[in-house]
Short mmCIF file of C-alpha atoms in Angstrom, two decimals:
data_model
loop_
_atom_site.label_atom_id
_atom_site.label_comp_id
_atom_site.label_asym_id
_atom_site.label_seq_id
_atom_site.Cartn_x
_atom_site.Cartn_y
_atom_site.Cartn_z
CA UNK D 1194 -18.53 43.62 275.94
CA UNK D 1195 -14.95 43.26 275.37
CA UNK D 1196 -13.87 40.13 273.67
CA UNK D 1197 -10.49 38.37 274.21
CA UNK D 1198 -7.69 39.14 271.79
CA UNK D 1199 -6.92 36.36 269.27
CA UNK D 1200 -3.77 34.18 269.79
CA UNK D 1201 -0.92 35.00 267.50
CA UNK D 1202 0.88 32.10 265.69
CA UNK D 1203 4.63 31.78 266.29
CA UNK D 1204 6.92 33.08 263.56
CA UNK D 1205 7.84 30.74 260.69
CA UNK D 1206 11.60 30.82 261.45
CA UNK D 1207 10.96 29.64 264.97
CA UNK D 1208 8.97 26.66 263.70
CA UNK D 1209 11.78 25.61 261.32
CA UNK D 1210 14.31 25.79 264.14
CA UNK D 1211 12.12 23.56 266.33
CA UNK D 1212 11.81 20.98 263.52
CA UNK D 1213 15.59 20.90 263.03
CA UNK D 1214 16.13 20.28 266.75
CA UNK D 1215 13.71 17.38 266.63
CA UNK D 1216 15.56 15.81 263.68
CA UNK D 1217 18.87 16.09 265.50
CA UNK D 1218 17.39 14.31 268.47
CA UNK D 1219 16.10 11.49 266.28
CA UNK D 1220 19.39 11.03 264.31
CA UNK D 1221 21.06 8.69 266.86
CA UNK D 1222 18.02 6.41 266.65
CA UNK D 1223 18.40 5.86 262.87
CA UNK D 1224 20.09 2.68 261.60
CA UNK D 1225 23.76 2.74 260.46
CA UNK D 1226 23.05 2.71 256.70
CA UNK D 1227 20.75 5.72 256.98
CA UNK D 1228 23.37 7.67 258.94
CA UNK D 1229 26.06 6.87 256.32
CA UNK D 1230 23.80 8.09 253.51
CA UNK D 1231 23.10 11.31 255.37
CA UNK D 1232 26.83 11.87 256.02
CA UNK D 1233 27.79 11.29 252.34
CA UNK D 1234 26.02 14.34 251.09
CA UNK D 1235 28.94 15.66 248.96
CA UNK D 1236 30.70 13.60 246.22
CA UNK D 1237 34.29 12.36 246.81
CA UNK D 1238 37.32 11.96 244.39
CA UNK D 1239 40.00 9.44 245.46
CA UNK D 1240 43.61 10.55 245.69
CA UNK D 1241 46.31 9.16 243.33
CA UNK D 1242 48.13 6.02 244.41
CA UNK D 1243 51.68 4.67 243.96
CA UNK D 1244 53.11 8.17 243.98
CA UNK D 1245 56.91 7.95 243.79
CA UNK D 1246 60.00 9.82 242.59
CA UNK D 1247 62.05 8.04 239.93
CA UNK D 1248 65.61 9.32 239.52
CA UNK D 1249 68.30 7.82 237.24
CA UNK D 1250 71.64 9.57 236.69
CA UNK D 1251 70.17 12.72 238.31
CA UNK D 1252 67.32 12.87 235.80
CA UNK D 1253 64.25 12.85 238.07
CA UNK D 1254 60.50 12.75 237.63
CA UNK D 1255 57.35 12.23 239.71
CA UNK D 1256 55.07 9.40 238.59
CA UNK D 1257 51.86 7.80 239.86
CA UNK D 1258 49.00 5.46 238.98
CA UNK D 1259 45.91 6.89 237.26
CA UNK D 1260 42.74 7.46 239.30
CA UNK D 1261 39.89 5.29 237.92
CA UNK D 1262 36.60 7.09 237.29
CA UNK D 1263 33.51 6.12 235.36
CA UNK D 1264 32.89 9.39 233.56
CA UNK D 1265 35.18 12.27 232.66
CA UNK D 1266 38.93 12.72 232.42
CA UNK D 1267 40.98 13.10 235.60
CA UNK D 1268 43.64 15.81 235.66
CA UNK D 1269 46.58 16.07 238.05
CA UNK D 1270 48.45 18.92 239.70
CA UNK D 1271 51.93 18.58 241.23
CA UNK D 1272 53.74 21.08 243.45
CA UNK D 1273 57.03 21.22 245.35
CA UNK D 1274 58.80 23.14 248.07
CA UNK D 1275 62.32 23.08 249.46
CA UNK D 1276 63.42 22.20 252.94
CA UNK D 1277 64.36 25.78 253.83
CA UNK D 1278 61.56 27.67 252.01
CA UNK D 1279 58.06 26.71 253.17
CA UNK D 1280 56.15 27.82 250.09
CA UNK D 1281 54.56 25.49 247.54
CA UNK D 1282 55.43 26.17 243.90
CA UNK D 1283 54.24 24.64 240.65
CA UNK D 1284 56.30 22.08 238.76
CA UNK D 1285 54.86 22.97 235.38
CA UNK D 1286 52.30 20.16 235.65
CA UNK D 1287 49.08 21.92 236.61
CA UNK D 1288 45.93 20.07 235.52
CA UNK D 1289 47.86 17.67 233.27
CA UNK D 1290 46.30 14.42 231.98
CA UNK D 1291 49.68 12.63 232.14
CA UNK D 1292 50.70 10.35 234.99
CA UNK D 1293 54.27 11.68 235.25
CA UNK D 1294 55.90 15.06 235.75
CA UNK D 1295 59.57 15.79 235.09
CA UNK D 1296 61.54 18.00 237.44
CA UNK D 1297 61.93 21.57 236.12
CA UNK D 1298 65.44 23.07 235.83
CA UNK D 1299 65.09 24.91 239.15
CA UNK D 1300 64.68 21.55 240.91
CA UNK D 1301 67.90 20.04 239.56
CA UNK D 1302 69.87 20.92 242.66
CA UNK D 1303 71.55 17.70 243.67
CA UNK D 1304 72.12 18.63 247.31
CA UNK D 1305 68.78 20.32 248.01
CA UNK D 1306 65.96 18.61 249.86
CA UNK D 1307 62.59 18.71 248.07
CA UNK D 1308 59.07 17.88 249.25
CA UNK D 1309 56.45 17.09 246.60
CA UNK D 1310 52.68 16.76 246.66
CA UNK D 1311 50.10 15.66 244.12
CA UNK D 1312 46.31 15.67 243.82
CA UNK D 1313 43.67 14.61 241.29
CA UNK D 1314 41.04 16.95 239.85
CA UNK D 1315 37.79 16.21 238.05
CA UNK D 1316 35.79 19.29 237.14
CA UNK D 1317 35.07 21.18 240.37
CA UNK D 1318 36.12 18.18 242.47
CA UNK D 1319 39.64 17.78 243.90
CA UNK D 1320 41.17 14.94 245.88
CA UNK D 1321 43.31 15.20 248.96
CA UNK D 1322 47.02 15.98 248.54
CA UNK D 1323 49.44 13.06 248.52
CA UNK D 1324 52.88 14.00 249.93
CA UNK D 1325 56.21 12.33 249.15
CA UNK D 1326 59.13 11.83 251.54
CA UNK D 1327 62.00 14.32 251.31
CA UNK D 1328 64.10 13.78 248.18
CA UNK D 1329 67.82 14.57 247.82
CA UNK D 1330 69.28 13.64 244.43
CA UNK D 1331 72.79 13.03 245.77
CA UNK D 1332 71.54 10.20 247.96
CA UNK D 1333 68.30 9.04 246.30
CA UNK D 1334 69.24 8.81 242.61
CA UNK D 1335 70.40 5.62 240.89
CA UNK D 1336 73.70 5.76 238.99
CA UNK D 1337 74.00 3.74 235.81
CA UNK D 1338 77.11 1.92 234.59
CA UNK D 1339 79.92 3.93 233.00
CA UNK D 1340 80.31 3.88 229.21
CA UNK D 1341 83.29 2.02 227.73
CA UNK D 1342 84.47 4.17 224.82
CA UNK D 1343 87.36 2.04 223.57
CA UNK D 1344 89.66 -0.83 224.49
CA UNK D 1345 93.22 -1.07 223.13
CA UNK D 1346 94.94 -4.42 223.42
CA UNK D 1347 98.64 -5.14 223.83
CA UNK D 1348 100.51 -8.38 224.62
CA UNK D 1349 100.33 -7.81 228.39
CA UNK D 1350 97.61 -5.19 229.04
CA UNK D 1351 94.25 -3.65 228.16
CA UNK D 1352 93.93 0.14 227.87
CA UNK D 1353 90.41 1.30 228.82
CA UNK D 1354 88.78 4.63 227.98
CA UNK D 1355 85.62 5.33 230.03
CA UNK D 1356 82.99 8.05 230.39
CA UNK D 1357 80.86 8.68 233.51
CA UNK D 1358 77.12 7.92 233.22
CA UNK D 1359 76.23 11.57 234.00
CA UNK D 1360 77.76 14.99 233.52
CA UNK D 1361 79.87 15.50 236.65
CA UNK D 1362 80.10 18.77 238.51
CA UNK D 1363 83.48 20.40 239.17
CA UNK D 1364 83.46 19.27 242.81
CA UNK D 1365 82.53 15.64 242.10
CA UNK D 1366 84.98 12.91 243.10
CA UNK D 1367 84.53 9.80 240.97
CA UNK D 1368 86.15 6.42 241.43
CA UNK D 1369 86.02 3.57 238.92
CA UNK D 1370 86.09 0.02 240.28
CA UNK D 1371 87.13 -2.60 237.73
CA UNK D 1372 86.73 -6.34 238.13
CA UNK D 1373 88.59 -8.48 235.55
CA UNK D 1374 89.26 -12.16 235.10
CA UNK D 1375 90.60 -14.68 232.62
CA UNK D 1376 87.84 -16.28 230.58
CA UNK D 1377 88.27 -19.83 231.89
CA UNK D 1378 86.14 -22.21 233.91
CA UNK D 1379 88.01 -21.57 237.17
CA UNK D 1380 89.06 -17.94 236.94
CA UNK D 1381 90.10 -15.69 239.80
CA UNK D 1382 88.47 -12.26 239.83
CA UNK D 1383 90.92 -9.41 240.34
CA UNK D 1384 89.98 -5.82 241.22
CA UNK D 1385 91.37 -2.44 240.35
CA UNK D 1386 90.34 1.12 241.35
CA UNK D 1387 91.15 4.23 239.32
CA UNK D 1388 90.09 7.87 239.46
CA UNK D 1389 90.97 8.60 235.80
CA UNK D 1390 88.86 7.77 232.79
CA UNK D 1391 91.90 6.40 230.90
CA UNK D 1392 93.79 3.63 232.66
CA UNK D 1393 95.45 0.30 232.02
CA UNK D 1394 94.87 -3.25 233.24
CA UNK D 1395 98.38 -4.73 233.30
CA UNK D 1396 100.25 -7.97 234.01
CA UNK D 1397 98.15 -10.03 231.61
CA UNK D 1398 99.04 -13.08 229.54
CA UNK D 1399 99.53 -12.69 225.83
CA UNK D 1400 96.97 -14.08 223.38
CA UNK D 1401 94.52 -14.71 226.24
CA UNK D 1402 90.85 -13.76 226.48
CA UNK D 1403 90.07 -11.48 229.44
CA UNK D 1404 86.70 -10.13 230.61
CA UNK D 1405 86.04 -7.06 232.76
CA UNK D 1406 83.19 -5.10 234.35
CA UNK D 1407 83.25 -1.49 235.60
CA UNK D 1408 81.32 0.31 238.36
CA UNK D 1409 81.41 4.03 239.22
CA UNK D 1410 81.38 5.45 242.75
CA UNK D 1411 80.46 9.06 243.61
CA UNK D 1412 81.88 10.45 246.84
CA UNK D 1413 79.36 12.81 248.47
CA UNK D 1414 80.34 15.90 250.41
CA UNK D 1415 78.90 14.46 253.62
CA UNK D 1416 81.47 11.66 253.62
CA UNK D 1417 79.18 9.01 252.22
CA UNK D 1418 79.41 7.51 248.76
CA UNK D 1419 76.95 6.46 246.09
CA UNK D 1420 77.77 3.36 244.01
CA UNK D 1421 76.32 2.88 240.57
CA UNK D 1422 75.28 -0.14 238.60
CA UNK D 1423 77.93 -2.50 237.24
CA UNK D 1424 78.42 -2.66 233.48
CA UNK D 1425 77.86 -5.81 231.47
CA UNK D 1426 81.00 -7.97 231.08
CA UNK D 1427 83.08 -7.19 227.99
CA UNK D 1428 85.76 -9.60 226.72
CA UNK D 1429 88.91 -8.86 224.70
CA UNK D 1430 91.91 -10.97 223.70
CA UNK D 1431 95.43 -9.69 224.30
CA UNK D 1432 97.80 -9.44 221.35
CA UNK D 1433 100.87 -11.54 220.46
CA UNK D 1434 104.34 -10.27 221.32
CA UNK D 1435 106.99 -9.71 218.66
CA UNK D 1436 109.03 -12.67 219.87
CA UNK D 1437 106.02 -14.97 219.60
CA UNK D 1438 105.23 -13.66 216.16
CA UNK D 1439 108.80 -14.29 215.06
CA UNK D 1440 108.58 -17.81 216.48
CA UNK D 1441 105.53 -18.42 214.26
CA UNK D 1442 106.82 -16.63 211.16
CA UNK D 1443 110.20 -18.41 210.87
CA UNK D 1444 108.74 -21.97 210.79
CA UNK D 1445 106.02 -20.85 208.38
CA UNK D 1446 108.65 -19.30 206.10
CA UNK D 1447 110.76 -22.47 206.24
CA UNK D 1448 107.75 -24.62 205.36
CA UNK D 1449 106.86 -22.33 202.47
CA UNK D 1450 110.41 -22.45 201.13
CA UNK D 1451 110.47 -26.25 201.39
CA UNK D 1452 107.19 -26.46 199.51
CA UNK D 1453 108.56 -24.29 196.69
CA UNK D 1454 111.64 -26.49 196.39
CA UNK D 1455 109.56 -29.63 196.27
CA UNK D 1456 107.32 -28.23 193.55
CA UNK D 1457 110.36 -27.13 191.50
CA UNK D 1458 112.01 -30.55 191.82
CA UNK D 1459 108.81 -32.27 190.76
CA UNK D 1460 108.51 -30.08 187.66
CA UNK D 1461 112.12 -30.73 186.68
CA UNK D 1462 111.63 -34.45 187.15
CA UNK D 1463 108.56 -34.41 184.91
CA UNK D 1464 110.43 -32.45 182.21
CA UNK D 1465 113.33 -34.91 182.28
CA UNK D 1466 111.08 -37.96 181.83
CA UNK D 1467 108.45 -36.27 179.69
CA UNK D 1468 108.64 -38.95 176.93
CA UNK D 1469 107.99 -41.77 179.34
CA UNK D 1470 105.20 -39.80 180.94
CA UNK D 1471 103.72 -39.08 177.53
CA UNK D 1472 103.94 -42.77 176.61
CA UNK D 1473 102.30 -43.80 179.83
CA UNK D 1474 99.69 -41.15 179.50
CA UNK D 1475 98.64 -42.15 175.92
CA UNK D 1476 96.45 -45.26 175.59
CA UNK D 1477 97.49 -47.92 172.92
CA UNK D 1478 95.89 -47.49 169.48
CA UNK D 1479 93.47 -50.29 168.66
CA UNK D 1480 91.20 -50.71 165.67
CA UNK D 1481 87.60 -51.11 166.70
CA UNK D 1482 86.18 -54.61 166.41
CA UNK D 1483 83.63 -53.78 163.69
CA UNK D 1484 86.41 -52.25 161.55
CA UNK D 1485 88.54 -55.36 162.04
CA UNK D 1486 85.70 -57.60 160.90
CA UNK D 1487 85.15 -55.42 157.83
CA UNK D 1488 88.80 -55.50 156.84
CA UNK D 1489 89.16 -59.24 157.38
CA UNK D 1490 86.33 -59.91 154.86
CA UNK D 1491 87.84 -61.47 151.55
CA UNK D 1492 85.49 -59.46 149.34
CA UNK D 1493 87.11 -56.23 150.42
CA UNK D 1494 90.30 -57.04 148.39
CA UNK D 1495 88.32 -57.12 145.10
CA UNK D 1496 87.26 -53.54 145.55
CA UNK D 1497 90.80 -52.42 144.88
CA UNK D 1498 92.44 -53.15 141.45
CA UNK D 1499 95.63 -51.84 139.86
CA UNK D 1500 93.73 -50.56 136.79
CA UNK D 1501 91.54 -48.37 138.87
CA UNK D 1502 94.51 -47.01 140.66
CA UNK D 1503 96.03 -45.68 137.38
CA UNK D 1504 95.42 -42.00 136.80
CA UNK D 1505 93.03 -41.05 134.01
CA UNK D 1506 93.68 -38.06 131.79
CA UNK D 1507 90.85 -35.70 131.05
CA UNK D 1508 90.92 -33.78 127.76
CA UNK D 1509 89.22 -30.43 128.07
CA UNK D 1510 89.72 -29.25 124.51
CA UNK D 1511 92.17 -28.57 121.84
CA UNK D 1512 95.24 -26.84 122.97
CA UNK D 1513 94.56 -27.79 126.49
CA UNK D 1514 97.81 -29.62 126.76
CA UNK D 1515 100.95 -27.90 127.77
CA UNK D 1516 103.30 -26.60 125.15
CA UNK D 1517 106.10 -29.04 124.28
CA UNK D 1518 104.33 -31.95 125.91
CA UNK D 1519 103.54 -34.99 123.80
CA UNK D 1520 100.23 -36.63 124.29
CA UNK D 1521 100.31 -40.02 125.89
CA UNK D 1522 99.07 -43.11 124.06
CA UNK D 1523 96.18 -43.42 126.38
CA UNK D 1524 95.13 -39.91 125.55
CA UNK D 1525 95.20 -40.51 121.80
CA UNK D 1526 93.29 -43.71 122.21
CA UNK D 1527 90.67 -42.04 124.24
CA UNK D 1528 90.40 -39.17 121.75
CA UNK D 1529 89.98 -41.54 118.78
CA UNK D 1530 87.33 -43.45 120.51
CA UNK D 1531 85.48 -40.29 121.22
CA UNK D 1532 85.64 -38.74 117.74
CA UNK D 1533 84.82 -41.94 115.80
CA UNK D 1534 85.71 -42.74 112.11
CA UNK D 1535 86.03 -39.95 109.59
CA UNK D 1536 83.17 -39.27 107.27
#
């Protein structure tokens, strides 16, 4: 008796495919939070923010804000391409931990248009690229104020020596706009434009304080112009003219000469009346009161007698007297009294 053949089980791959189809059918029925968790299967690194190009006096760099992460150190990669060559190139800032990247020498073309992009990297993870608008240095840079090298003053003018804020190219056309005014409460601002770096501000008052400020303007090949920042006000006083100096010197000389004459006359007058001046200058001599009382005492007169005022001779020894000199009576008397009677 023939038996029936046993049923064969479907292959394993076919069963897995059927299970996957069932899951896909049930996915729309899951709540929103479950679907979001299923979609976020791979980790995500945010892109850098506040990406901008900073350019001052044609010195440019790309800068951005750091990407905050809990663990690890984020690195950054910046690239560029030109407007006529659609190929991204490195800027020398591949996987750098810094948040800025200076333009390499090949990007210092002032009239070229550059596109830049930046992304963050953390291990095997990489963020999306952040692109910048087209950058042209001739129109997007910021020019600083010109440098004032020196100021020479004269009675009616100021001679200024300036330097541009950047190294100009041979084809650059620079214009310097000067605003100057008298340093008073109600001053009128006057303006002057020069293309040279050495020029003069004329028609000024002598010995007057003037202030000025300078701004540079770069004329671009396209017909437009780029104005820079205005310098801080600087103040200088004009000098005195020779006529004014002479007008001051002559009265000062006359006053000095008059003073010398007055001093000489006063000295001569003092020399002529020197005795009177000496008499007036000396105080009168007065005996102090305690000396006057001592001298007015009657007992003081007895201290002085004529006998005491006579000189006394002192005999040193025999032959002490001078040759040819006779001894005085007083001397003999004193000698006899000293020797006594003979034995």
